[in-house]
Short mmCIF file of C-alpha atoms in Angstrom, two decimals:
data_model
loop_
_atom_site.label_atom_id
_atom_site.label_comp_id
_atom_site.label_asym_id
_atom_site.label_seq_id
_atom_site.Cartn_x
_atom_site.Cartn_y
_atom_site.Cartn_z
CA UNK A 1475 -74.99 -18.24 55.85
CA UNK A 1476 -77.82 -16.63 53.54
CA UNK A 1477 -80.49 -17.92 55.64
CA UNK A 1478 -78.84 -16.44 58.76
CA UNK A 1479 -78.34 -13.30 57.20
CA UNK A 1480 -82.22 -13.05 55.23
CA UNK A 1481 -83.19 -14.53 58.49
CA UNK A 1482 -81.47 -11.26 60.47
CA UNK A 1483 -82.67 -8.72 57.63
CA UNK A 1484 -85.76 -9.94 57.79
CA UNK A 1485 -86.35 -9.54 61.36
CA UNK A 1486 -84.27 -6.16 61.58
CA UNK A 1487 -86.52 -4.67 58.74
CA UNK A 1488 -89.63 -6.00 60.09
CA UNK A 1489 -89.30 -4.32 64.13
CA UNK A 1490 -88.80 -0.86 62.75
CA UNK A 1491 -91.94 -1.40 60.62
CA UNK A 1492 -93.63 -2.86 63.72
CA UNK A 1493 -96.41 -0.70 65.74
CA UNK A 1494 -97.22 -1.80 69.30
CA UNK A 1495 -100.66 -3.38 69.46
CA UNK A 1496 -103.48 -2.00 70.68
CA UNK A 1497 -105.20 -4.81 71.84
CA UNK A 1498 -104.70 -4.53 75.78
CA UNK A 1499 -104.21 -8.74 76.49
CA UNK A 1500 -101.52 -8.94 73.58
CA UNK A 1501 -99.86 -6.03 74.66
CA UNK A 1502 -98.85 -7.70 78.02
CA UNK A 1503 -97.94 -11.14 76.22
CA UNK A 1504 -97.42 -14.71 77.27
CA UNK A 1505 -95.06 -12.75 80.53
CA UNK A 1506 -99.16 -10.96 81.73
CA UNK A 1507 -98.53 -8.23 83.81
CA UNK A 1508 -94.98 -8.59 84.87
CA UNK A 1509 -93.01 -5.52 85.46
CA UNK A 1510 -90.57 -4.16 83.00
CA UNK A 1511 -87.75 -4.19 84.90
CA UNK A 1512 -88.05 -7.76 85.84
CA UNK A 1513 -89.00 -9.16 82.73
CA UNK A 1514 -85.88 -7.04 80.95
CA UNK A 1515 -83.92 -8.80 83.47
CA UNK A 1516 -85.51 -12.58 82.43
CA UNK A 1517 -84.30 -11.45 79.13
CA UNK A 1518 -80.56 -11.81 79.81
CA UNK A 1519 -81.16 -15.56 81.15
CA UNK A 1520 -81.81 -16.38 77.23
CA UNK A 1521 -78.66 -15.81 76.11
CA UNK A 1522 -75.42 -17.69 77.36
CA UNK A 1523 -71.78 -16.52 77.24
CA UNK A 1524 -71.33 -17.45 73.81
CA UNK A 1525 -70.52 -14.56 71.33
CA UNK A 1526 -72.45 -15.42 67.69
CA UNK A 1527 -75.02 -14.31 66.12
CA UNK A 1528 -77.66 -16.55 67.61
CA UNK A 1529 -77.33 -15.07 71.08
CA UNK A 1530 -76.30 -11.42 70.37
CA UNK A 1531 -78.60 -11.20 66.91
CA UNK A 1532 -81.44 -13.19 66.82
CA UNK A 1533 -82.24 -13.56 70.13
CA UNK A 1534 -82.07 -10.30 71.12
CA UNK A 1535 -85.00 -9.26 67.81
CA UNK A 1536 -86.91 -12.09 68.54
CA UNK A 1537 -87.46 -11.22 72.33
CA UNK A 1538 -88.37 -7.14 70.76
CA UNK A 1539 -90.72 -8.86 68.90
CA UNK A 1540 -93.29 -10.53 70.31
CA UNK A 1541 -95.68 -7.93 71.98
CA UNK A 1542 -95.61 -3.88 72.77
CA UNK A 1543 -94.42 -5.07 76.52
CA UNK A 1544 -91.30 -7.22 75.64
CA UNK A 1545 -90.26 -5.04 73.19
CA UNK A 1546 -90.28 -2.11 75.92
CA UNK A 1547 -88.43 -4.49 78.14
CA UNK A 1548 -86.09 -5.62 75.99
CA UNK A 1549 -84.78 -1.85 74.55
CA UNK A 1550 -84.68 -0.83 77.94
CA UNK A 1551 -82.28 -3.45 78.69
CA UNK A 1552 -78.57 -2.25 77.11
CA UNK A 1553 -76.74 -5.31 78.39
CA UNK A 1554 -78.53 -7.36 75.57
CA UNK A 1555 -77.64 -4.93 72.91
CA UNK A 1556 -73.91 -4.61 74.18
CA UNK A 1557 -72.68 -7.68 72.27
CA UNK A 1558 -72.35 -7.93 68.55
CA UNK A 1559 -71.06 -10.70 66.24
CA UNK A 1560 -71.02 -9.91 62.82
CA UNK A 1561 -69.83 -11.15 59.57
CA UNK A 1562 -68.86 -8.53 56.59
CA UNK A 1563 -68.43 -8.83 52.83
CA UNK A 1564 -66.73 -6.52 51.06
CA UNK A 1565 -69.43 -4.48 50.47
CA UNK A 1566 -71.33 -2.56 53.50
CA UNK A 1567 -75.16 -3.33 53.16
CA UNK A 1568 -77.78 -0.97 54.71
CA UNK A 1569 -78.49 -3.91 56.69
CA UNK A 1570 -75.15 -4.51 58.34
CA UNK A 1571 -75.05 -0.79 58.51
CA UNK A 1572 -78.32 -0.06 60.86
CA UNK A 1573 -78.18 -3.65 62.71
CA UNK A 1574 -74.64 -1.63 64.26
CA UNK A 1575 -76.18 1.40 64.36
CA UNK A 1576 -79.06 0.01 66.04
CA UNK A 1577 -76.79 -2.03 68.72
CA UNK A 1578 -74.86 0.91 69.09
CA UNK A 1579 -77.40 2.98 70.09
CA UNK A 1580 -79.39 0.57 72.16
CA UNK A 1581 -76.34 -0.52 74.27
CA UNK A 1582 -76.36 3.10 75.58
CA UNK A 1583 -72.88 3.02 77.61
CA UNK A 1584 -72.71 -0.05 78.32
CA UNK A 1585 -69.07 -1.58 77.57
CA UNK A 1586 -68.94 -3.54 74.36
CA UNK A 1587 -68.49 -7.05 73.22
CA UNK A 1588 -67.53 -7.48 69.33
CA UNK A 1589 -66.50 -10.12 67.42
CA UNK A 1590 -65.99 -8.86 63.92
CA UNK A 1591 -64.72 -11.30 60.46
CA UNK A 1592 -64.26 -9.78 57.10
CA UNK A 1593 -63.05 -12.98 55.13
CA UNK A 1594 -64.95 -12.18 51.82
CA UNK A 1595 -63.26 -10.61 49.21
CA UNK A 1596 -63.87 -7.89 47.92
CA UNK A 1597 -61.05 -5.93 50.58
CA UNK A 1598 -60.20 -2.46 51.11
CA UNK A 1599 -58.31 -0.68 53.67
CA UNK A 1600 -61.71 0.24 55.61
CA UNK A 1601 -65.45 -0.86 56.05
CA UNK A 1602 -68.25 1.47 56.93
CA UNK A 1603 -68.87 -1.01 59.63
CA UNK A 1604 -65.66 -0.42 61.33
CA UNK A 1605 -65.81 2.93 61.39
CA UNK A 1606 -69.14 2.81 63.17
CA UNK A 1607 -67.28 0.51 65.70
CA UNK A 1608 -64.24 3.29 65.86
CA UNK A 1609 -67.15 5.96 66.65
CA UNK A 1610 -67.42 3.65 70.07
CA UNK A 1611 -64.21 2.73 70.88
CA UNK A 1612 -64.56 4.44 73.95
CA UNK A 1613 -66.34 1.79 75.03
CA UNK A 1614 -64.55 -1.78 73.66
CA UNK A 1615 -64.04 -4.10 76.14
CA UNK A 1616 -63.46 -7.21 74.54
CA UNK A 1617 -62.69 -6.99 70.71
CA UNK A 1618 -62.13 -9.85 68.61
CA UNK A 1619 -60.91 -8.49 64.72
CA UNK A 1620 -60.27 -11.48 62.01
CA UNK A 1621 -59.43 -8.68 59.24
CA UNK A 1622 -57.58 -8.08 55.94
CA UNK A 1623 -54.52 -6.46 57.07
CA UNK A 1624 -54.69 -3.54 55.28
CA UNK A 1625 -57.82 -2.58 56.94
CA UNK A 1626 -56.31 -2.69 60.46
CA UNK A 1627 -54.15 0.62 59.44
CA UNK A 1628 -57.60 2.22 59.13
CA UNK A 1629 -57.18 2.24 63.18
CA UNK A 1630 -55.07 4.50 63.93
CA UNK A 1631 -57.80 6.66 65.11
CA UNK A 1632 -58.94 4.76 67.89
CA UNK A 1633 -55.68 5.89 69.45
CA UNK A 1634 -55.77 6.90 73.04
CA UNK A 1635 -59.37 6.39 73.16
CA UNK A 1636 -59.33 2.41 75.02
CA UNK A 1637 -59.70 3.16 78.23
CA UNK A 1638 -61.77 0.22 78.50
CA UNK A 1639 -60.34 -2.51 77.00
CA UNK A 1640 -59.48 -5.55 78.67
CA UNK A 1641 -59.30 -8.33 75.83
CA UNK A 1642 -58.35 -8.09 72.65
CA UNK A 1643 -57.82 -10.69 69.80
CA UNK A 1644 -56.48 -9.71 66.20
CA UNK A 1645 -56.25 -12.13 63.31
CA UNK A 1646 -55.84 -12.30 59.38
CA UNK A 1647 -55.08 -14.32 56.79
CA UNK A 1648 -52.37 -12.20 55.19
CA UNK A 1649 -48.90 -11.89 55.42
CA UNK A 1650 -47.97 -9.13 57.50
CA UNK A 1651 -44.67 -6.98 57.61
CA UNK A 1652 -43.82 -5.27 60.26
CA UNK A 1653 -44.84 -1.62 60.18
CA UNK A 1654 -44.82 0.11 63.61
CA UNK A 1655 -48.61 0.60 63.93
CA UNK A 1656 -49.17 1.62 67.62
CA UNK A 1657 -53.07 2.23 67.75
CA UNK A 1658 -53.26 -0.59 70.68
CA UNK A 1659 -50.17 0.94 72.51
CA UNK A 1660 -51.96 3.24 74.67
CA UNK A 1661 -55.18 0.65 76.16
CA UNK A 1662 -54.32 1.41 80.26
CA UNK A 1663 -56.88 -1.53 80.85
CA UNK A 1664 -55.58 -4.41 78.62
CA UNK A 1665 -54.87 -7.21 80.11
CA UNK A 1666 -55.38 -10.25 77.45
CA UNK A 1667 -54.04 -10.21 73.86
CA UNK A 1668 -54.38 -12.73 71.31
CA UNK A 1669 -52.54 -12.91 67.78
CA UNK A 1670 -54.01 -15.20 65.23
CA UNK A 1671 -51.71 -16.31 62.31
CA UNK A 1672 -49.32 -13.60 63.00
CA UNK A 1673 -46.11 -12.39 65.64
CA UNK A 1674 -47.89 -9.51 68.13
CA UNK A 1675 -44.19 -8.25 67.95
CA UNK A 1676 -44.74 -6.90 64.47
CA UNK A 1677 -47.62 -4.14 66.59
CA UNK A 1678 -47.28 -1.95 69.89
CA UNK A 1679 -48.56 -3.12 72.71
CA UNK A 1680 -48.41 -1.61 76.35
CA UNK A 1681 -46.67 -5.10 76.90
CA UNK A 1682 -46.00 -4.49 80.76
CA UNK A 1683 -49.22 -4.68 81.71
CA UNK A 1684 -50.33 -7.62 79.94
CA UNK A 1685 -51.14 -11.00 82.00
CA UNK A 1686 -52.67 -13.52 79.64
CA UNK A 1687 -52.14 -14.32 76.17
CA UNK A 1688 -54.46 -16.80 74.98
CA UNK A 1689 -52.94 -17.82 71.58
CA UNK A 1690 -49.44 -16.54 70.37
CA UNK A 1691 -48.67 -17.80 66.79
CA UNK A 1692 -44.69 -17.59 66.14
CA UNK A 1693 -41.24 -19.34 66.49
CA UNK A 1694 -39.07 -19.22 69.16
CA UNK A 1695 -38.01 -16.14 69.11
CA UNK A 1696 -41.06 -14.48 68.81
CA UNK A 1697 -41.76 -16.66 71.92
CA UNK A 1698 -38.57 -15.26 74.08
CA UNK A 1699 -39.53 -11.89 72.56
CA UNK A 1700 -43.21 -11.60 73.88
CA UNK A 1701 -41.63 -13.36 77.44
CA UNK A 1702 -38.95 -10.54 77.83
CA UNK A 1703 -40.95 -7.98 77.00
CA UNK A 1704 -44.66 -8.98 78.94
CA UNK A 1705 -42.96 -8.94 82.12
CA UNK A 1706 -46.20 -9.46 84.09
CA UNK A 1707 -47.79 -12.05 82.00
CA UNK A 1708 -49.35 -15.17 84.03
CA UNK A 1709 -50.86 -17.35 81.14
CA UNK A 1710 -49.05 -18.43 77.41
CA UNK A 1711 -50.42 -20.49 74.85
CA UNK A 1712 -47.91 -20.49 71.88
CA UNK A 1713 -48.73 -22.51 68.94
CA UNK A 1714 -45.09 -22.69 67.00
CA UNK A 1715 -45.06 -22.75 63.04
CA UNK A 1716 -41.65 -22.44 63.11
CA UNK A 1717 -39.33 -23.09 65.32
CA UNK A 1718 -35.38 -22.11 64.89
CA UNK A 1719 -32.06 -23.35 63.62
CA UNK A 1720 -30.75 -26.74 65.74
CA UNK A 1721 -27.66 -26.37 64.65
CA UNK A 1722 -24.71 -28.45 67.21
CA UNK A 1723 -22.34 -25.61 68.02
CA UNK A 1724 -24.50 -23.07 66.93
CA UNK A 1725 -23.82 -20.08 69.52
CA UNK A 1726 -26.24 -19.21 72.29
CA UNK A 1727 -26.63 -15.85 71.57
CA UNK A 1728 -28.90 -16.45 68.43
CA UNK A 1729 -31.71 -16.82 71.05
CA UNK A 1730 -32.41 -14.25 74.16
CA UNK A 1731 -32.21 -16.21 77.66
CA UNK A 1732 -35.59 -15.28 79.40
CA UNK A 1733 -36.28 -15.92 83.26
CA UNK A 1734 -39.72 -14.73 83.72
CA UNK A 1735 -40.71 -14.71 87.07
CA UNK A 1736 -44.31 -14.02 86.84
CA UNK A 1737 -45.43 -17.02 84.52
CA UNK A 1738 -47.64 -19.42 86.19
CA UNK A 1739 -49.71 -21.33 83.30
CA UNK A 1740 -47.34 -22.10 79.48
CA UNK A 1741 -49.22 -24.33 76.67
CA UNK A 1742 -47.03 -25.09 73.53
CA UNK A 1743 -48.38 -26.49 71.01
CA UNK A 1744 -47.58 -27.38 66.77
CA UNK A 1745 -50.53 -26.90 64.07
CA UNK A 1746 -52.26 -29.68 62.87
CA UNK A 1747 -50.04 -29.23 59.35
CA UNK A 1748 -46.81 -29.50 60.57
CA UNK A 1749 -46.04 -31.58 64.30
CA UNK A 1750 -42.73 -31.91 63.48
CA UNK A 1751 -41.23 -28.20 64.18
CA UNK A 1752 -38.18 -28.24 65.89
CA UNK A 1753 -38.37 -26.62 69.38
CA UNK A 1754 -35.31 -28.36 71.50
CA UNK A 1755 -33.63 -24.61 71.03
CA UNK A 1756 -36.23 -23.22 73.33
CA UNK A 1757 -35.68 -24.99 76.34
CA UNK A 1758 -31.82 -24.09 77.24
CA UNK A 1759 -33.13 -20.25 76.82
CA UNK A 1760 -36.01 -20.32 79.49
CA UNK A 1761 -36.56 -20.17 83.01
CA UNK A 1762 -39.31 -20.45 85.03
CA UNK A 1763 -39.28 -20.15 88.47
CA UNK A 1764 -42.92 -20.11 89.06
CA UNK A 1765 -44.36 -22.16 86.78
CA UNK A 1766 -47.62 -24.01 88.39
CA UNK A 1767 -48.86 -25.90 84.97
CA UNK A 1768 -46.92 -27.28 81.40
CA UNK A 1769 -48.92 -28.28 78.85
CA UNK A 1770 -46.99 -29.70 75.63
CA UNK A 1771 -49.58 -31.07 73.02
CA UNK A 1772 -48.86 -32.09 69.41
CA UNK A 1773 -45.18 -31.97 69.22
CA UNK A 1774 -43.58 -34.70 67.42
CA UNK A 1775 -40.06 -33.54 67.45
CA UNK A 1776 -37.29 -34.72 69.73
CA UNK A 1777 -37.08 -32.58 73.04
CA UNK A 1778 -33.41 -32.65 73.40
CA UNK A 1779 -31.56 -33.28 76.58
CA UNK A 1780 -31.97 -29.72 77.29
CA UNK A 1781 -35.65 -30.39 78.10
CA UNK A 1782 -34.77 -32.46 81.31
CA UNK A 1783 -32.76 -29.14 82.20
CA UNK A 1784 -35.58 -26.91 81.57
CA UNK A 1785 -37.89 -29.53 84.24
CA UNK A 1786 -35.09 -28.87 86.68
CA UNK A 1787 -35.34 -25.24 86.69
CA UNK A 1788 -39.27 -25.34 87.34
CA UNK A 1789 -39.40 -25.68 91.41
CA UNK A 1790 -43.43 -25.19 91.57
CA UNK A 1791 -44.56 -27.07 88.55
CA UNK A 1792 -48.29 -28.58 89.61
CA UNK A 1793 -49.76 -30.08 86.47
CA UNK A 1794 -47.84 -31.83 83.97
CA UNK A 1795 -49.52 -32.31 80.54
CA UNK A 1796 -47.99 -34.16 77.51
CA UNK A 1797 -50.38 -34.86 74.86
CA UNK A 1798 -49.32 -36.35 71.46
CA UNK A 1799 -45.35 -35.97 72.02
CA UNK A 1800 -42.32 -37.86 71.34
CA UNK A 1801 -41.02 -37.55 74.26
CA UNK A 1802 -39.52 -41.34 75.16
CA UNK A 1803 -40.21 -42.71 78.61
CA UNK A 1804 -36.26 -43.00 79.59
CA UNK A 1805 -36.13 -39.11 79.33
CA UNK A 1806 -39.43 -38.47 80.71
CA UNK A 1807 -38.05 -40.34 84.51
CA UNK A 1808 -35.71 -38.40 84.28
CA UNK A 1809 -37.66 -35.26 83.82
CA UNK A 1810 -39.42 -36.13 86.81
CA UNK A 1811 -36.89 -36.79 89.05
CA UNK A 1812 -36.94 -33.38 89.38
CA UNK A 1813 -40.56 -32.59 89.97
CA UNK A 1814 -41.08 -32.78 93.30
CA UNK A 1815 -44.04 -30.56 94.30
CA UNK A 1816 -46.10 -31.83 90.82
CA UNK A 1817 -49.88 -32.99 91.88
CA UNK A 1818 -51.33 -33.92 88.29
CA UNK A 1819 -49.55 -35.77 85.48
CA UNK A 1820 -51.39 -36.08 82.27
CA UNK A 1821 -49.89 -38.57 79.75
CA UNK A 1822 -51.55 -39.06 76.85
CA UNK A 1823 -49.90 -39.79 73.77
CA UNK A 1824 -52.64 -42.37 71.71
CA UNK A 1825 -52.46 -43.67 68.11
CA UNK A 1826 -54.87 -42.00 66.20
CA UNK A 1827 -58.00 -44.10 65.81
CA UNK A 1828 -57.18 -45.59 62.67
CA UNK A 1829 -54.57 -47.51 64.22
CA UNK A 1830 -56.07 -48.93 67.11
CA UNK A 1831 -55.91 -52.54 67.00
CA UNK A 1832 -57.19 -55.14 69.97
CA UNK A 1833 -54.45 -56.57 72.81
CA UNK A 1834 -54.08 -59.79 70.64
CA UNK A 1835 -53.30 -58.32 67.67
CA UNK A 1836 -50.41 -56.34 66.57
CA UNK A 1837 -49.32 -52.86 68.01
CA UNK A 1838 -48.75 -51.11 65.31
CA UNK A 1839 -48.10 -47.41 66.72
CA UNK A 1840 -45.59 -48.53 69.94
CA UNK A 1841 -45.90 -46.25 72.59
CA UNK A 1842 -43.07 -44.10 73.42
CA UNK A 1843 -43.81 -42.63 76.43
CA UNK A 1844 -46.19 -44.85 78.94
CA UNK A 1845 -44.06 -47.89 79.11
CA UNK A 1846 -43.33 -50.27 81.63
CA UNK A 1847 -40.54 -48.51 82.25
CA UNK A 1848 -42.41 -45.30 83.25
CA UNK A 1849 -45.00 -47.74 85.27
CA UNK A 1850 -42.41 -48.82 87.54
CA UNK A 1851 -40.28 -45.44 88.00
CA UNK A 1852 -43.28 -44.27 89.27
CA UNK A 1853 -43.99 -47.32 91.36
CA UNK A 1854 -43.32 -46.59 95.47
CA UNK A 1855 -40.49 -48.91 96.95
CA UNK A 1856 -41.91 -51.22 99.42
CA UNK A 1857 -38.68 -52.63 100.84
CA UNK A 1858 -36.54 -48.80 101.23
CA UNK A 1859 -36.29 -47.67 104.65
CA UNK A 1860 -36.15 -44.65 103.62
CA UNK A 1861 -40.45 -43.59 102.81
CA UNK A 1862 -38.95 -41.11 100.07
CA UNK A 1863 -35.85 -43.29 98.83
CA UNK A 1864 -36.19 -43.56 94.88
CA UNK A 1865 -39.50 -42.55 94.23
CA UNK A 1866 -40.72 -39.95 92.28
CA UNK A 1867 -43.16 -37.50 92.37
CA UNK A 1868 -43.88 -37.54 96.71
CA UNK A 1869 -46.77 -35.23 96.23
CA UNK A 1870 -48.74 -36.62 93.32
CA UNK A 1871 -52.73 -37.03 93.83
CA UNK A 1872 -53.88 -37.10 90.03
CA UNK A 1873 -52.66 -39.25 87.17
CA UNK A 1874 -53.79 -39.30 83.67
CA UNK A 1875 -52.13 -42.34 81.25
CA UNK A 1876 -52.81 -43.57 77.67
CA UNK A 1877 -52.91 -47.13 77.33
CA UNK A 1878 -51.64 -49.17 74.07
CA UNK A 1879 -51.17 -52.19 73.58
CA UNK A 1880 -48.00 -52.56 74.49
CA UNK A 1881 -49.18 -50.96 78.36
CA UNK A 1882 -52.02 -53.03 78.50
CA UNK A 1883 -50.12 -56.27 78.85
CA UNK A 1884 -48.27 -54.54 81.71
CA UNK A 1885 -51.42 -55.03 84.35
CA UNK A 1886 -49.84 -56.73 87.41
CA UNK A 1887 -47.04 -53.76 86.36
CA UNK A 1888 -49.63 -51.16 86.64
CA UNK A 1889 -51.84 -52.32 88.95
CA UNK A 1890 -48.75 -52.91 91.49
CA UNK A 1891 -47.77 -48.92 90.78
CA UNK A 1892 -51.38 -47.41 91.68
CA UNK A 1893 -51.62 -49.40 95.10
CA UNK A 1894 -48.60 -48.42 96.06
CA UNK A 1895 -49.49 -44.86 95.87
CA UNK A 1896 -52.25 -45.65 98.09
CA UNK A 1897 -50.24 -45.55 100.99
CA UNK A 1898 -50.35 -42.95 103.93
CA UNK A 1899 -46.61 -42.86 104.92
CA UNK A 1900 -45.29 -39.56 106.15
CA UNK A 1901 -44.16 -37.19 103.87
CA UNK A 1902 -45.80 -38.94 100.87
CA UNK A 1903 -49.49 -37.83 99.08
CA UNK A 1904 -52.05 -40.13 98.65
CA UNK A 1905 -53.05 -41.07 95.15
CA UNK A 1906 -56.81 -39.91 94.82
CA UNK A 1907 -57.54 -39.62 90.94
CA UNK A 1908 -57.14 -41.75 88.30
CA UNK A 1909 -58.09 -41.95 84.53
CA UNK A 1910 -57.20 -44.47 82.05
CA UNK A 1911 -57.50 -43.81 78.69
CA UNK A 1912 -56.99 -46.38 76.74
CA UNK A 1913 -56.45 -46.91 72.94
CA UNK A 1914 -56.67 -50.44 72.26
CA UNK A 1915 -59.84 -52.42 73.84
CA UNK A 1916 -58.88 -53.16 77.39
CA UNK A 1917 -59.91 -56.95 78.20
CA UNK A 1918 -62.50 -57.87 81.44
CA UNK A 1919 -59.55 -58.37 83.84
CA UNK A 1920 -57.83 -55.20 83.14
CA UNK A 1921 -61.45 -53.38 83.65
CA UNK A 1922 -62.03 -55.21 86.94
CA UNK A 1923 -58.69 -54.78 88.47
CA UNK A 1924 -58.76 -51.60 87.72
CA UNK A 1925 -62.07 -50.66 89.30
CA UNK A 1926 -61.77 -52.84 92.61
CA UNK A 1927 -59.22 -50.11 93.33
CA UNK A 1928 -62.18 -47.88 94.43
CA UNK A 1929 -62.40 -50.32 97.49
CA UNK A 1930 -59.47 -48.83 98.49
CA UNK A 1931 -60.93 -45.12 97.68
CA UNK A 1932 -59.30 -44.49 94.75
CA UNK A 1933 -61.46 -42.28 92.35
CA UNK A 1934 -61.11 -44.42 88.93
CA UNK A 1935 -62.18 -43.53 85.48
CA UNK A 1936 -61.71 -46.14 82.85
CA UNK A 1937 -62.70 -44.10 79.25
CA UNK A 1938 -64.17 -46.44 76.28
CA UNK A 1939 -62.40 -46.49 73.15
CA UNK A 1940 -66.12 -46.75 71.11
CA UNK A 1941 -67.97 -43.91 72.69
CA UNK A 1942 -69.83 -45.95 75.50
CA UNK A 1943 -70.30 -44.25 78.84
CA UNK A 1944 -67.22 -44.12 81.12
CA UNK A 1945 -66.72 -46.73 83.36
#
């Protein structure tokens, strides 16, 4: 971080110091006589998407100083001034105080891009940095704030003065009590909020417009909250620290019921620290009628009969994900009985690689979920005269599985379920994709079996569990 930061200083002191050459050859540069507008233009191709300080600090001064031309072509450029990433100690530096300035300034009115973390101590309930920023506010359009929470009362002046912000994404490592603060209420273009390590229902929001939230950090009834009250919202991710009391008998009316109708894309997920939060109270309380993709990753608690329910009640579900659950096979079929129009099912639930053991050795870590039970639910009955008698999922053309030990001794079981998706009978999809992901080493036959399937055009990816090139 100190070399960054002399490394930025350094460069920042040294271009206001700098006088455009005289000497006529260096003053055109390595670009010779290009014009200004198109080499300002070149300039943007040097930096990618990616907000840090490489690409919005150092790139930007390095390009302004090389010769009299590029810096005229770069300053006359505001796009690659109008996005900032910056780091802040508790103390404001000159520094940190005219590299804003200077972006500020150079960005013209363009619509900004900040990313802005104060994580060293010491705090206070402003920075001379963020009040720069507030000057602007005029112009946010995507915000990212990882503050001290104190300093986030600090802006209440910014107040009615959004009109162009789309994104925004908040974050601290305090504990934060609710307190009403409504500077993001009034934002008439906001459409994507994110809340790092806190509810967003502790803050005003102008919730009825919003349509994605990429991270939500809460329980479950911060989860029903944000639901009931983002009423156009497309995309969730909720990442559940806590979940709720599971209490048999316990009365529904300790959670909201929510039927959202506008929901198409909902990712729950546990921290790393605890996979074990309880979240089978959710699932009786939520509807969603046009749901197009689950994705349920890192939760190691039971689901609860209530989550086969919850499957039932989700008529346009696409993509199913499951990644790391403990969800057992028996209640998975019958999940799926119920899933009719899903395309993509993603099953991946491997021990962790300190567990992985070979197919003659012991399985240590059995596999809950891709069994051979689940292998031949999903397997198409030859003999039915019925094409759609007993078979689940008609319309499925992707499949992802985890394979453990225990799976991998299932091949004539698995092999027998992917050609019999290969058929063409009416009313029934064609498998197309498949990936195998395996977490014990898969043995020559199981390899070869598998990929002679691409005779019969199935697309087959067979990953390697020691980082050689997929199969």
């Amino acid at each position: 971080m100190f070399e960054a930061n002399y490394t930025t200083n350094h460069i920042l002191v040294t271009e206001f110091t700098m006088k455009p050459s005289t000497n006529i050859s260096s003053s055109h540069g390595p670009s010779g006589r290009l014009p200004i507008e198109l080499l300002s233009e070149i300039f943007l191709l040097c930096v990618d998407d990616s907000v840090d300080a490489r690409n919005t600090i150092h790139i930007p001064l390095l390009l302004s100083n090389i010769c009299s031309q590029w810096r005229a072509a770069a300053i006359a450029n505001p796009k690659l001034w109008a996005r900032l990433f910056i780091e802040l100690s508790g103390n404001a530096s000159a520094a940190d105080i005219a590299l804003v300035s200077t972006w500020l300034a150079r960005s013209a009115a363009c619509p900004l891009t900040v990313y802005v973390f104060w994580e060293e101590a010491p705090f206070a309930d402003t920075h001379a940095v963020l009040e720069k920023l507030m000057d602007h506010s005029e112009r946010w359009r995507t915000m990212f704030f990882y503050l001290p929470y104190r300093a986030f009362k600090s802006f209440n002046r910014i107040r009615k003065r959004l009109p162009m912000l789309t994104d925004l994404s908040l974050g601290t490592d305090d504990d934060v009590v609710p307190g009403g603060l409504n500077m993001f209420e009034i934002a008439p273009s906001l459409r994507s909020l994110e809340c790092v390590n806190f509810s967003p229902t502790v803050l005003r929001f102008p919730w009825s417009q919003l349509q994605d939230m990429p991270l939500l950090s809460g329980n479950i009834v911060d989860c029903l909250e944000v639901l009931a009250r983002g009423t156009s919202l497309t995309k969730m991710s909720v990442v559940f620290v806590e979940g709720g009391p599971a209490v048999p008998g316990s009365p529904n009316t300790i959670y909201p019921y929510v039927c959202h109708k506008h929901l198409t894309c909902l990712t729950i997920m546990t921290p790393p620290w605890n996979e074990s939060v309880e979240l089978a109270a959710l699932f009786p309380h939520l509807t969603l009628p046009h749901l197009e993709t689950l994705t349920i990753c890192n939760v190691n608690s039971t689901f609860g009969d209530a989550f086969t329910q919850f499957l039932a009640r989700l008529p346009t579900l696409k993509t199913l994900h499951l990644r790391k659950t403990a969800l057992p096979d028996d209640q998975l079929v019958e999940g799926l009985k119920h899933l009719s129009s899903l395309t993509s099912l993603i099953v991946l639930s491997a021990a962790p690689p300190s567990r992985l053991v070979a197919l003659n050795g012991a399985d240590t870590q059995p596999e809950l979920t891709v069994t051979r039970y689940l292998l031949e639910a999903l397997t198409r009955n030859f003999f039915s005269n019925d094409a759609m008698d007993g078979m689940l999922l008609p319309r499925l053309q992707k499949l992802e599985l985890t394979v453990s030990a225990t799976a991998a001794r299932e091949l004539d079981t698995f092999v027998d379920m992917l050609q019999s998706r290969l058929r063409d009978d009416d009313g029934l999809a064609r498998l197309e994709h498949v990936r195998v992901r395996p977490s014990v080493h898969l043995n020559d036959e199981f390899v070869i079996r598998l990929v002679e399937l691409r005779d019969l055009g199935l697309d087959v990816q067979v990953e390697s569990t020691d980082a050689e090139a997929r199969i």
